[in-house]
Amino acid sequence: MITLTIDGREIGAREGWTVLQAAQNVGIEIPTLCYHEALSSSGACRLCSVEITTKRGRNRVVTSCLYPVENGLDVQTNSEKIKRLRRGLMELLLARCPDSEKIKHVAGQMGVTEPRFRMEGEECILCGLCVRVCQEISEAKAISAVNRGIKKEIAPPFHDLAETCIGCGGCAYVCPTGAIKIEDNQIRLGSKIFKDLSPEEVKKMEEKFKSK
Ligand code: SF4
Ligand code: FES
């Protein structure tokens, strides 16, 4: 058992847990956008950043979904530095996806309503959850992140129908912004079509999504 302090509260955590897991285990909320408990963490959104001071007195900002717990760690989840960092991140994401209800909601909780940046009108925040669920749970590897920098996007190979897609809909299920849609008998992300679905597959998916 590891003992650490989060927001002034001494807590216990299992060896191998991340700071995020330890916080969630005792009901301390840390905002996340690219984390899912069933998937590996990537550190893509950085929204779960927290300030840590190690036993040796080293202070720095880390992503809590990746940083492992250690004895004597002192974690601040909501310091002024962290709040400023998160507001900056949400400004960028809101400018990227101004119409996403999820992004508007999370940004609004941090008091961010008017980003200072140019609005882009995207739907995808490049969190990578869809790619990871496709690799790690469905084992289909039907989509991936392609290109770099401002051209980075999620797409099936050659922007064509994804031959290995099994039509499970996991990508749409985990997508935090709703960018991946199941409509018109297709799984799609904007104009990119991942798979054409049979009526049986659509029915199965509707059942699955009822509980979301
Ligand atoms: S499509 Fe959705 S799940 Fe995939 S990277 Fe974009 S926002 Fe994340
Ligand atoms: S939730 Fe940790 S980096 Fe996105």
Tab-separated table of C-alpha atoms and ligand atoms in Angstrom:
chain	number	residue	atom	x	y	z
A	1	MET	CA	0.000	0.000	0.000
A	2	ILE	CA	1.251	3.481	-0.955
A	3	THR	CA	0.463	6.548	1.141
A	4	LEU	CA	0.223	9.963	-0.481
A	5	THR	CA	-1.570	13.258	0.050
A	6	ILE	CA	-4.068	14.704	-2.386
A	7	ASP	CA	-5.426	18.184	-1.718
A	8	GLY	CA	-4.290	17.944	1.886
A	9	ARG	CA	-5.959	14.586	2.445
A	10	GLU	CA	-3.799	11.562	3.275
A	11	ILE	CA	-4.954	8.564	1.307
A	12	GLY	CA	-3.880	5.022	0.534
A	13	ALA	CA	-3.405	3.672	-2.972
A	14	ARG	CA	-2.373	0.399	-4.545
A	15	GLU	CA	1.100	0.052	-5.965
A	16	GLY	CA	0.930	0.636	-9.717
A	17	TRP	CA	-2.080	2.952	-9.622
A	18	THR	CA	-1.851	6.340	-11.244
A	19	VAL	CA	-2.532	9.536	-9.309
A	20	LEU	CA	-5.827	9.799	-11.208
A	21	GLN	CA	-6.906	6.319	-10.093
A	22	ALA	CA	-5.956	7.080	-6.509
A	23	ALA	CA	-7.944	10.333	-6.583
A	24	GLN	CA	-10.983	8.739	-8.198
A	25	ASN	CA	-10.884	5.929	-5.651
A	26	VAL	CA	-11.567	8.399	-2.834
A	27	GLY	CA	-13.983	10.571	-4.791
A	28	ILE	CA	-11.617	13.429	-5.645
A	29	GLU	CA	-12.574	14.678	-9.095
A	30	ILE	CA	-9.980	15.515	-11.713
A	31	PRO	CA	-11.265	16.522	-15.159
A	32	THR	CA	-10.343	14.226	-18.067
A	33	LEU	CA	-11.096	14.077	-21.770
A	34	CYS	CA	-8.809	11.383	-23.167
A	35	TYR	CA	-9.004	8.884	-20.302
A	36	HIS	CA	-11.086	5.707	-20.166
A	37	GLU	CA	-10.620	3.205	-17.385
A	38	ALA	CA	-10.741	0.252	-19.790
A	39	LEU	CA	-8.007	1.632	-22.038
A	40	SER	CA	-4.359	2.570	-21.792
A	41	SER	CA	-3.643	6.234	-21.052
A	42	SER	CA	-2.026	8.477	-23.638
A	43	GLY	CA	-1.722	11.887	-21.990
A	44	ALA	CA	-3.205	13.496	-25.099
A	45	CYS	CA	-5.476	16.154	-23.600
A	46	ARG	CA	-3.417	17.136	-20.517
A	47	LEU	CA	-6.617	18.240	-18.803
A	48	CYS	CA	-5.937	15.892	-15.893
A	49	SER	CA	-2.729	17.784	-15.046
A	50	VAL	CA	-1.966	18.186	-11.352
A	51	GLU	CA	0.858	19.779	-9.404
A	52	ILE	CA	3.055	17.376	-7.454
A	53	THR	CA	5.785	17.736	-4.867
A	54	THR	CA	7.864	14.617	-4.375
A	55	LYS	CA	9.324	13.432	-1.071
A	56	ARG	CA	12.604	15.066	-2.154
A	57	GLY	CA	10.840	18.418	-2.584
A	58	ARG	CA	10.756	18.455	-6.365
A	59	ASN	CA	7.739	20.377	-7.662
A	60	ARG	CA	6.272	19.985	-11.136
A	61	VAL	CA	3.154	19.535	-13.212
A	62	VAL	CA	2.313	16.007	-14.422
A	63	THR	CA	-0.600	14.324	-16.154
A	64	SER	CA	-2.353	12.372	-13.427
A	65	CYS	CA	-3.638	9.668	-15.804
A	66	LEU	CA	-0.028	8.637	-16.445
A	67	TYR	CA	1.879	9.500	-13.282
A	68	PRO	CA	2.209	6.576	-10.850
A	69	VAL	CA	1.556	6.998	-7.137
A	70	GLU	CA	4.549	7.021	-4.823
A	71	ASN	CA	5.009	7.209	-1.080
A	72	GLY	CA	5.057	10.728	0.340
A	73	LEU	CA	3.803	12.379	-2.848
A	74	ASP	CA	1.920	15.635	-2.262
A	75	VAL	CA	-0.633	16.354	-4.998
A	76	GLN	CA	-2.554	19.555	-5.638
A	77	THR	CA	-5.388	18.992	-8.116
A	78	ASN	CA	-6.732	22.506	-8.136
A	79	SER	CA	-3.930	24.998	-7.478
A	80	GLU	CA	-3.981	28.385	-9.243
A	81	LYS	CA	-1.270	27.152	-11.607
A	82	ILE	CA	-3.365	24.095	-12.540
A	83	LYS	CA	-6.564	26.094	-12.951
A	84	ARG	CA	-4.736	28.510	-15.296
A	85	LEU	CA	-3.301	25.618	-17.298
A	86	ARG	CA	-6.685	23.902	-17.653
A	87	ARG	CA	-8.414	27.133	-18.673
A	88	GLY	CA	-5.775	27.643	-21.381
A	89	LEU	CA	-6.272	24.086	-22.656
A	90	MET	CA	-10.046	24.475	-22.691
A	91	GLU	CA	-9.775	27.754	-24.575
A	92	LEU	CA	-7.835	25.959	-27.286
A	93	LEU	CA	-10.283	23.058	-27.400
A	94	LEU	CA	-13.300	25.352	-27.435
A	95	ALA	CA	-11.803	27.299	-30.319
A	96	ARG	CA	-11.227	23.995	-32.131
A	97	CYS	CA	-14.667	22.512	-31.423
A	98	PRO	CA	-17.008	25.448	-30.646
A	99	ASP	CA	-20.168	23.401	-31.306
A	100	SER	CA	-19.333	20.375	-29.148
A	101	GLU	CA	-21.716	20.211	-26.186
A	102	LYS	CA	-19.193	18.243	-24.151
A	103	ILE	CA	-16.394	20.742	-24.753
A	104	LYS	CA	-18.723	23.678	-24.060
A	105	HIS	CA	-19.795	22.031	-20.818
A	106	VAL	CA	-16.282	21.282	-19.544
A	107	ALA	CA	-15.037	24.720	-20.595
A	108	GLY	CA	-18.023	26.392	-18.961
A	109	GLN	CA	-17.267	24.618	-15.676
A	110	MET	CA	-13.883	26.349	-15.757
A	111	GLY	CA	-15.383	29.726	-16.637
A	112	VAL	CA	-14.227	29.573	-20.262
A	113	THR	CA	-16.910	30.732	-22.697
A	114	GLU	CA	-15.113	32.982	-25.192
A	115	PRO	CA	-11.779	31.659	-26.448
A	116	ARG	CA	-9.208	34.241	-27.557
A	117	PHE	CA	-8.248	32.052	-30.506
A	118	ARG	CA	-9.625	31.711	-34.004
A	119	MET	CA	-12.671	29.400	-34.144
A	120	GLU	CA	-12.135	26.290	-36.255
A	121	GLY	CA	-15.381	24.341	-36.358
A	122	GLU	CA	-13.842	20.875	-35.875
A	123	GLU	CA	-15.601	18.104	-33.983
A	124	CYS	CA	-12.623	15.901	-33.086
A	125	ILE	CA	-10.222	16.882	-30.307
A	126	LEU	CA	-7.693	14.179	-31.284
A	127	CYS	CA	-7.975	12.501	-27.897
A	128	GLY	CA	-7.223	9.131	-29.512
A	129	LEU	CA	-9.813	7.179	-27.514
A	130	CYS	CA	-11.404	5.812	-30.691
A	131	VAL	CA	-8.050	4.525	-31.961
A	132	ARG	CA	-7.220	2.898	-28.629
A	133	VAL	CA	-10.598	1.174	-28.249
A	134	CYS	CA	-10.264	-0.123	-31.806
A	135	GLN	CA	-6.783	-1.491	-31.064
A	136	GLU	CA	-7.080	-2.643	-27.476
A	137	ILE	CA	-10.672	-3.849	-27.130
A	138	SER	CA	-11.934	-4.605	-30.635
A	139	GLU	CA	-8.462	-5.615	-31.835
A	140	ALA	CA	-9.412	-4.388	-35.307
A	141	LYS	CA	-6.867	-1.571	-35.822
A	142	ALA	CA	-9.275	-0.134	-38.366
A	143	ILE	CA	-8.503	3.544	-37.724
A	144	SER	CA	-5.448	5.508	-36.702
A	145	ALA	CA	-4.088	9.003	-36.248
A	146	VAL	CA	-2.503	10.129	-39.496
A	147	ASN	CA	-0.417	13.169	-40.485
A	148	ARG	CA	1.253	15.590	-38.082
A	149	GLY	CA	0.780	19.033	-36.653
A	150	ILE	CA	-2.301	20.899	-37.813
A	151	LYS	CA	-2.970	18.191	-40.412
A	152	LYS	CA	-3.263	15.427	-37.834
A	153	GLU	CA	-6.550	13.562	-38.058
A	154	ILE	CA	-8.242	10.243	-37.320
A	155	ALA	CA	-8.897	8.208	-40.419
A	156	PRO	CA	-9.153	4.689	-41.833
A	157	PRO	CA	-6.291	3.561	-44.123
A	158	PHE	CA	-6.125	5.638	-47.324
A	159	HIS	CA	-9.298	7.436	-46.216
A	160	ASP	CA	-11.219	4.528	-47.640
A	161	LEU	CA	-13.644	2.100	-45.970
A	162	ALA	CA	-11.744	0.338	-43.184
A	163	GLU	CA	-11.409	-3.273	-44.274
A	164	THR	CA	-10.654	-4.553	-40.780
A	165	CYS	CA	-13.532	-2.662	-39.112
A	166	ILE	CA	-15.799	-5.170	-37.376
A	167	GLY	CA	-18.629	-2.664	-37.010
A	168	CYS	CA	-18.703	-2.813	-33.222
A	169	GLY	CA	-19.259	0.940	-32.814
A	170	GLY	CA	-16.777	1.119	-29.931
A	171	CYS	CA	-15.188	4.221	-31.449
A	172	ALA	CA	-18.480	6.113	-31.474
A	173	TYR	CA	-19.238	4.857	-27.975
A	174	VAL	CA	-16.079	6.267	-26.387
A	175	CYS	CA	-15.803	9.451	-28.453
A	176	PRO	CA	-16.229	12.267	-25.903
A	177	THR	CA	-17.343	14.881	-28.413
A	178	GLY	CA	-19.722	12.792	-30.495
A	179	ALA	CA	-17.538	13.403	-33.557
A	180	ILE	CA	-17.901	9.774	-34.638
A	181	LYS	CA	-21.469	9.143	-35.608
A	182	ILE	CA	-23.550	6.151	-36.508
A	183	GLU	CA	-26.026	7.444	-39.035
A	184	ASP	CA	-27.417	6.527	-42.432
A	185	ASN	CA	-26.239	2.942	-41.813
A	186	GLN	CA	-22.623	4.053	-41.597
A	187	ILE	CA	-19.957	4.676	-38.980
A	188	ARG	CA	-18.442	8.019	-39.925
A	189	LEU	CA	-16.275	10.863	-38.782
A	190	GLY	CA	-17.281	13.897	-40.812
A	191	SER	CA	-16.939	12.902	-44.456
A	192	LYS	CA	-14.749	9.888	-43.594
A	193	ILE	CA	-16.749	6.681	-43.667
A	194	PHE	CA	-15.301	3.873	-41.537
A	195	LYS	CA	-17.863	1.212	-42.430
A	196	ASP	CA	-21.172	0.590	-44.167
A	197	LEU	CA	-23.410	-1.279	-41.740
A	198	SER	CA	-25.998	-3.947	-42.364
A	199	PRO	CA	-29.467	-3.386	-40.788
A	200	GLU	CA	-28.621	-6.151	-38.251
A	201	GLU	CA	-25.427	-4.380	-37.226
A	202	VAL	CA	-27.275	-1.075	-36.830
A	203	LYS	CA	-29.903	-2.769	-34.642
A	204	LYS	CA	-27.250	-4.381	-32.446
A	205	MET	CA	-25.529	-1.049	-32.026
A	206	GLU	CA	-28.720	0.774	-31.103
A	207	GLU	CA	-29.252	-1.791	-28.332
A	208	LYS	CA	-25.690	-1.303	-27.096
A	209	PHE	CA	-25.955	2.489	-27.116
A	210	LYS	CA	-29.244	2.574	-25.213
A	211	SER	CA	-27.311	2.235	-21.983
A	212	LYS	CA	-24.806	5.011	-22.782
B	1	SF4	S1	-13.007	11.045	-33.134
B	1	SF4	FE1	-13.670	11.302	-30.978
B	1	SF4	S2	-12.635	9.638	-29.858
B	1	SF4	FE2	-11.577	9.846	-31.845
B	1	SF4	S3	-9.863	11.220	-31.446
B	1	SF4	FE3	-11.582	12.496	-32.177
B	1	SF4	S4	-12.640	13.163	-30.322
B	1	SF4	FE4	-11.315	11.462	-29.714
B	2	FES	S1	-7.049	12.569	-19.196
B	2	FES	FE1	-4.933	12.588	-18.706
B	2	FES	S2	-4.041	13.553	-20.376
B	2	FES	FE2	-6.151	13.431	-20.960
